CSV table of C-alpha atoms and ligand atoms in Angstrom, one decimal:
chain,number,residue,atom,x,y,z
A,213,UNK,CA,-26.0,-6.6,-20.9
A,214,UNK,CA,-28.2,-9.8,-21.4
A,215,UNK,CA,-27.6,-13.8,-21.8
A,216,UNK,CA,-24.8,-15.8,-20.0
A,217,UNK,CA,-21.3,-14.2,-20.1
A,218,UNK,CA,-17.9,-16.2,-21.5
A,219,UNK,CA,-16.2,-18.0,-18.5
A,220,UNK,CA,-12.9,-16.3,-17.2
A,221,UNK,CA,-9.6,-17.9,-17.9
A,222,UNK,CA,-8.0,-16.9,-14.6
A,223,UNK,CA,-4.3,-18.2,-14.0
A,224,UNK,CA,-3.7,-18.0,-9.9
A,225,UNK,CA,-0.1,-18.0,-8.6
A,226,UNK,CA,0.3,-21.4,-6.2
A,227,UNK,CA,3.0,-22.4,-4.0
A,228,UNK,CA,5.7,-20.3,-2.5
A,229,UNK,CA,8.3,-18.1,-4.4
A,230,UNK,CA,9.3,-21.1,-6.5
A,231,UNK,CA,5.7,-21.6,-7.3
A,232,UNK,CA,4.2,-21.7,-10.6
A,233,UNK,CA,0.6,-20.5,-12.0
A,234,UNK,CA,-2.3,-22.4,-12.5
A,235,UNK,CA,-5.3,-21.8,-14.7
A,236,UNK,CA,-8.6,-22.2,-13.4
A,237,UNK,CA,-12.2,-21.1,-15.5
A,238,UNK,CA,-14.4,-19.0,-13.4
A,239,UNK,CA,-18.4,-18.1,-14.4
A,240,UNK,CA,-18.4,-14.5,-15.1
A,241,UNK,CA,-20.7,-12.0,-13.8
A,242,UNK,CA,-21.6,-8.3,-14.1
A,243,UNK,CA,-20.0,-6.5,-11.3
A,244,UNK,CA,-17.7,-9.2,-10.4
A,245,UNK,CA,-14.9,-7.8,-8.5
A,246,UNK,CA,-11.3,-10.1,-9.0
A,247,UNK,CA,-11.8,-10.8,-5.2
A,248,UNK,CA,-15.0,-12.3,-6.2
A,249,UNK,CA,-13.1,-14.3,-9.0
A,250,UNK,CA,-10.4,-15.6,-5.9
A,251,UNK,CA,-13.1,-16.4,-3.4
A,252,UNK,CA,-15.2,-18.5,-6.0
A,253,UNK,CA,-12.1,-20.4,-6.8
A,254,UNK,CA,-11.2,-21.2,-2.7
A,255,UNK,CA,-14.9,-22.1,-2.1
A,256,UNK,CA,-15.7,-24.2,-5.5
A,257,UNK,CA,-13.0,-25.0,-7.0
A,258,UNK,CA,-9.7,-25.1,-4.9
A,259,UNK,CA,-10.2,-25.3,-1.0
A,260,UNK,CA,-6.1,-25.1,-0.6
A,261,UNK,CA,-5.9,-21.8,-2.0
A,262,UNK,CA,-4.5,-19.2,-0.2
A,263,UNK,CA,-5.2,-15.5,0.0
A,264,UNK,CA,-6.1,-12.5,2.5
A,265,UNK,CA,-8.8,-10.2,2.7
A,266,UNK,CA,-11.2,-8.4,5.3
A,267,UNK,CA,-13.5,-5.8,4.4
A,268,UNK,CA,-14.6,-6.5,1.1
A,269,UNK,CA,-15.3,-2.8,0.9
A,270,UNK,CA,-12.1,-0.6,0.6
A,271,UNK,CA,-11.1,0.1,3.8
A,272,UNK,CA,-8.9,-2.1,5.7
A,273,UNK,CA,-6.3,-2.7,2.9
A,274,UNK,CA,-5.4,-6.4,3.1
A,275,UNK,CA,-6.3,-7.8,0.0
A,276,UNK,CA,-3.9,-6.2,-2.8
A,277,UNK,CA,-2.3,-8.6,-5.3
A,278,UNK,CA,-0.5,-8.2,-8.9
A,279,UNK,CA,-3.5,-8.1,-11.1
A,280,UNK,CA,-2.4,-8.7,-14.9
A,281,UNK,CA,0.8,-7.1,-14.1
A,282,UNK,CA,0.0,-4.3,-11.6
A,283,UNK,CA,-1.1,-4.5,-8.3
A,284,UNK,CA,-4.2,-3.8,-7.1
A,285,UNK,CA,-6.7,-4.0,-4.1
A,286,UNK,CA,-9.3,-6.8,-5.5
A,287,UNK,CA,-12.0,-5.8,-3.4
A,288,UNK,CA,-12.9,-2.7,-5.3
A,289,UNK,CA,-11.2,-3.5,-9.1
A,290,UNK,CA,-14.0,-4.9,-11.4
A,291,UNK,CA,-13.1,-7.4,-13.8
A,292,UNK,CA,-14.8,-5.3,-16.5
A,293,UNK,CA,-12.0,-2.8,-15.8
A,294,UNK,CA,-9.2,-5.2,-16.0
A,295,UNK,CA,-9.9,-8.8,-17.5
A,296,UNK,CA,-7.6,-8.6,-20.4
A,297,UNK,CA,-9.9,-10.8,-23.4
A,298,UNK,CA,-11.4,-12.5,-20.8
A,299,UNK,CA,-8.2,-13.6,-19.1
A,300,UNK,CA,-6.7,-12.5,-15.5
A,301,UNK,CA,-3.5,-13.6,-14.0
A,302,UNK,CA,-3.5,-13.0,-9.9
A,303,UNK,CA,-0.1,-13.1,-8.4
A,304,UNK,CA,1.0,-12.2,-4.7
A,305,UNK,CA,2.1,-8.3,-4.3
A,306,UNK,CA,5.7,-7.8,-5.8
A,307,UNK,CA,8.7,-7.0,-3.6
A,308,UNK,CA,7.6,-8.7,-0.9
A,309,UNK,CA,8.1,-12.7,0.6
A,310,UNK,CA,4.8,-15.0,-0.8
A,311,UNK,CA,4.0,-17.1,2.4
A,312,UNK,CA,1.6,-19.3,-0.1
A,313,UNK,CA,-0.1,-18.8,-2.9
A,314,UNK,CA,-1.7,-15.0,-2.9
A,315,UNK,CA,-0.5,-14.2,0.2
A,316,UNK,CA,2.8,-12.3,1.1
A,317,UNK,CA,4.7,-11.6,4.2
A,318,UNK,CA,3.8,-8.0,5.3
A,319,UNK,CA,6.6,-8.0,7.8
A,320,UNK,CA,9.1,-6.4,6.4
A,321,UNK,CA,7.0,-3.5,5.4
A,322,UNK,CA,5.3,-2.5,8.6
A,323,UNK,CA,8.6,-2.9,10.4
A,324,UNK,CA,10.0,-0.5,8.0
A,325,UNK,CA,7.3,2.0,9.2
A,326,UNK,CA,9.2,1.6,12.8
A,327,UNK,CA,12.6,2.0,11.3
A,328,UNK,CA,11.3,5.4,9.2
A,329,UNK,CA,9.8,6.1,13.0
A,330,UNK,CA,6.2,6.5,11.2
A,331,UNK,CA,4.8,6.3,14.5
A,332,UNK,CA,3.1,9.1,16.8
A,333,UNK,CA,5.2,10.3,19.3
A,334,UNK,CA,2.8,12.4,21.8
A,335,UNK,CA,3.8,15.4,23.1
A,336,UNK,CA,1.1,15.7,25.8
A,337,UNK,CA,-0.3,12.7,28.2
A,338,UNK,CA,-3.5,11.8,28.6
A,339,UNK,CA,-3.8,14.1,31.5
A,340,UNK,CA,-3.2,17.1,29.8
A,341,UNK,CA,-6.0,18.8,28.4
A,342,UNK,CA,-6.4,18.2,24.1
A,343,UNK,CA,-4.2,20.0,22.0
A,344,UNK,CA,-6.2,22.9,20.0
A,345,UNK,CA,-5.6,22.1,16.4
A,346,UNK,CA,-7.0,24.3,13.5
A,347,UNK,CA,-7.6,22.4,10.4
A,348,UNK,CA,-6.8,25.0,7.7
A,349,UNK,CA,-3.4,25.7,8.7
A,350,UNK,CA,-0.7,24.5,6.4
A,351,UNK,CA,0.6,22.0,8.0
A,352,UNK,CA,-2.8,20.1,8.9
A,353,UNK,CA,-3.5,20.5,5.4
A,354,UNK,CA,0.0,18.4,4.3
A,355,UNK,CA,-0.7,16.1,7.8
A,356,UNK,CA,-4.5,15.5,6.6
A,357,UNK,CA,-3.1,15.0,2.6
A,358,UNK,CA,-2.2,11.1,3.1
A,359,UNK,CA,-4.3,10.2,6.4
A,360,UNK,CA,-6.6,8.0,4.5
A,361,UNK,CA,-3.4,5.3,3.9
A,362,UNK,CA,-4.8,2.0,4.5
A,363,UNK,CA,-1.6,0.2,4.2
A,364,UNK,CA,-2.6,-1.5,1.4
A,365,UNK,CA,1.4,-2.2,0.1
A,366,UNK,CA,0.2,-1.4,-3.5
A,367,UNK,CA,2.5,1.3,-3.5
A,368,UNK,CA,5.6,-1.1,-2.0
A,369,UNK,CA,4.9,-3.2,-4.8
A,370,UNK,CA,5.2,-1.1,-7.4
A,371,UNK,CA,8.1,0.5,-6.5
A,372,UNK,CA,11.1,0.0,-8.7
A,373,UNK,CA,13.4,1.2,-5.8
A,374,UNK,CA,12.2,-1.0,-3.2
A,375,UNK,CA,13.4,-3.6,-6.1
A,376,UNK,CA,16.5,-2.7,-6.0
A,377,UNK,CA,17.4,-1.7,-2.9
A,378,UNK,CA,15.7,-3.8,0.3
A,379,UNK,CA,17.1,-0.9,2.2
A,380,UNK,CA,14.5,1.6,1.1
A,381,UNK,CA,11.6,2.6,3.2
A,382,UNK,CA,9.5,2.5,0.6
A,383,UNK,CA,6.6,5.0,-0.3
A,384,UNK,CA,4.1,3.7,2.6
A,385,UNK,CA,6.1,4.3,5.7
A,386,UNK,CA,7.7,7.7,4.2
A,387,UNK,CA,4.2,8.9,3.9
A,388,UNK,CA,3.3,8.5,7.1
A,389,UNK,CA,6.7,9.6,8.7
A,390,UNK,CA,5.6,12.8,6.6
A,391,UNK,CA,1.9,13.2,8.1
A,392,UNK,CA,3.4,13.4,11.4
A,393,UNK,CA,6.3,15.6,10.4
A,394,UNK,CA,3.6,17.8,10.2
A,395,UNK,CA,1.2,16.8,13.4
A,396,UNK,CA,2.0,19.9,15.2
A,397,UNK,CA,0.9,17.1,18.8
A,398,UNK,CA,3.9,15.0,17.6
A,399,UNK,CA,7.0,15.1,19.0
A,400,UNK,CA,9.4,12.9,17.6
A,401,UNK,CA,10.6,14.7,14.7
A,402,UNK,CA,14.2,15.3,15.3
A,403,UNK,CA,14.4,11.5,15.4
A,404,UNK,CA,12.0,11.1,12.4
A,405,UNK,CA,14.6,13.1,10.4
A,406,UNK,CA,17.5,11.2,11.0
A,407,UNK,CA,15.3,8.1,10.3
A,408,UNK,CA,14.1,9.3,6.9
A,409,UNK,CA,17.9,11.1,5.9
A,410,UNK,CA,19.7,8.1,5.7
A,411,UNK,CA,20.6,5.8,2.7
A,412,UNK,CA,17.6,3.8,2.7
A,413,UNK,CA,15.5,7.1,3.3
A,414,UNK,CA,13.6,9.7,1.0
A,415,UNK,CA,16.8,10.9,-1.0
A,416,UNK,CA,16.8,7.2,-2.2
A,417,UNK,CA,13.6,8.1,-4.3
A,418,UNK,CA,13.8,8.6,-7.7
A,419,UNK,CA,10.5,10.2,-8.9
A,420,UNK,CA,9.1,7.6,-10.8
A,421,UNK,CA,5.6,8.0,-9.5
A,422,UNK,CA,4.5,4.5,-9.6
A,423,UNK,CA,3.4,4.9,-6.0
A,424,UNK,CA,1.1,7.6,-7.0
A,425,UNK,CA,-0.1,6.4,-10.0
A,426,UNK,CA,-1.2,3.2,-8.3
A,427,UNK,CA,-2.5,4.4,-4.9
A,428,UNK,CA,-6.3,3.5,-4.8
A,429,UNK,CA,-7.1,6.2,-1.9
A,430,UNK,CA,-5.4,8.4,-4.9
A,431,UNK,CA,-2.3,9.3,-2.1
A,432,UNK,CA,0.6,11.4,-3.3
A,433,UNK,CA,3.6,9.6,-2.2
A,434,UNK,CA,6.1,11.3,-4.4
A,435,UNK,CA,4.8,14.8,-2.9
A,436,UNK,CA,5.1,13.7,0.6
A,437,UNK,CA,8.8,12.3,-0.4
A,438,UNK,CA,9.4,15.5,-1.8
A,439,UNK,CA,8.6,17.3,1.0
A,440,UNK,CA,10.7,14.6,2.9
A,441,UNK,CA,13.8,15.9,1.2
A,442,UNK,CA,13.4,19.7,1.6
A,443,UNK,CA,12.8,19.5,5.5
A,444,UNK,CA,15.6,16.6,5.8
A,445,UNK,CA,17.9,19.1,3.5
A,446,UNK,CA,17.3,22.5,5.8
A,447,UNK,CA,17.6,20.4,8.9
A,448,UNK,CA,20.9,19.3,7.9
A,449,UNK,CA,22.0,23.1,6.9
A,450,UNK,CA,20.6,24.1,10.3
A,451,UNK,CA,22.7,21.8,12.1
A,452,UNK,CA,19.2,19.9,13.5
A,453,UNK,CA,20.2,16.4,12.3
B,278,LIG,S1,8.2,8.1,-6.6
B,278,LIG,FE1,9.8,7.2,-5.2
B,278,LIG,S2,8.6,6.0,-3.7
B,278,LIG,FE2,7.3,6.4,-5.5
B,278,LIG,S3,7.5,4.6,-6.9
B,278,LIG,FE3,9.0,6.2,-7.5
B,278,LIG,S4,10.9,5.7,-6.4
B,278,LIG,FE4,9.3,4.6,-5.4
B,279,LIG,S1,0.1,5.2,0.2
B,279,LIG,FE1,-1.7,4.4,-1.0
B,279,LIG,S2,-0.8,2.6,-2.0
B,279,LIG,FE2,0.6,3.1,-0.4
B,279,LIG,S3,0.0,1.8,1.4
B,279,LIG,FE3,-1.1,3.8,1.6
B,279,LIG,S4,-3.1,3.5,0.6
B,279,LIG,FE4,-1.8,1.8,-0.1
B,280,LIG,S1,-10.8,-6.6,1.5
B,280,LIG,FE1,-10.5,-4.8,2.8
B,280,LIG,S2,-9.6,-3.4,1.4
B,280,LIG,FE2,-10.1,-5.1,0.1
């Protein structure tokens, strides 16, 4: 590509939920990522602007925002890939509270990780020696599946049953509660059943594979929820929960 690019039209959400967006025009550049496109409106163009990030590079999740309709983590989506004729409209992650601006209230979601008990239980101290664990069995393989979640929320936000029902643990934490179903060191499971079994739990899900289609560490929410359901399903029949 040679000679100077068009200018973005980028239209930011400002304010809280009753905000409104505002459109701002942003030099274009190859390789531009749309958190480049945020961070050159904060530093040149809008100071009050609001938004998180950490990494820059993929890893620790906390930049995702609705990105022309979808959500997305900005660090690693190129404009190239997304900038609708030169336009982009950023908007805090859906489903959740804005605080300001770009930025949303996580709390609700990580708490929801403690109600679905998504949390390792050990089963050994640390004075006991380490737990021998084989990596190719099957349940390492389904622990080791969705390991790489960085919390991200992109799946949260583009779940239509978290829409409707703010009961629902939502694809995030009933991933996780599903690695350490199957983390043979873990021993909260009994517990983690009942957690995951009840309204707001996995038999809430309906399928619709937004979660997975959207997941940039290409997770499989909808196959751990699955497996969710059988194991809450023969625990029930076996009189465990
Ligand atoms: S598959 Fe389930 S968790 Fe994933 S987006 Fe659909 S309803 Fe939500
Ligand atoms: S499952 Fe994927 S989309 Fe959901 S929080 Fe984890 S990394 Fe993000
Ligand atoms: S800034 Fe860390 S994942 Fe994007």
């Amino acid at each position: 590509m040679s000679g100077k690019l068009a200018d973005l039209s980028v239209a930011l959400w400002r304010g809280g939920a009753d905000g409104a967006y505002r459109t701002y025009s942003v030099p274009r550049h190859e390789s531009q990522t749309v958190l480049d496109v945020v961070t050159f409106v904060q530093r040149h163009l809008d100071a009050t602007l609001s938004y998180r990030f950490a990494c820059r590079v993929g890893v620790g999740g906390s930049c995702a925002m609705t990105v022309n309709g979808k959500p997305r983590w900005t660090c690693r989506t190129h404009v190239a890939k997304v900038a609708d004729g030169g336009r982009l409209e950023i908007g805090p992650l859906a489903n959740l509270p804005v605080i300001k601006d770009l930025a949303t209230d996580m709390a609700e979601f990580f708490a929801k990780w403690q109600k679905a008990k998504a949390s390792f239980a050990p089963s050994r101290t640390r004075h006991d020696p380490i737990a021998p664990i084989r990596p190719d069995t099957p349940a390492r393989r389904a622990a080791d599946a969705a390991i790489e979640c960085i919390n991200c929320g992109i799946c949260y936000s583009a779940c239509d049953t978290v829409r409707w029902n703010p009961d629902y643990l939502g694809p995030a934490a009933l991933t996780r509660a599903w690695t350490l179903l199957n983390d043979e060191r873990d021993s909260g499971n009994v517990a983690r059943l009942q957690a995951v079994a009840g309204s707001g739990g996995c038999h809430a899900c309906h399928s619709h594979q937004s979660c997975q289609e959207l997941c940039p560490q290409a997770l499989n929410p909808t196959a751990a929820i699955a497996g969710l359901k059988r194991r809450t399903a023969a625990a029930y029949l076996k009189g465990e929960i």
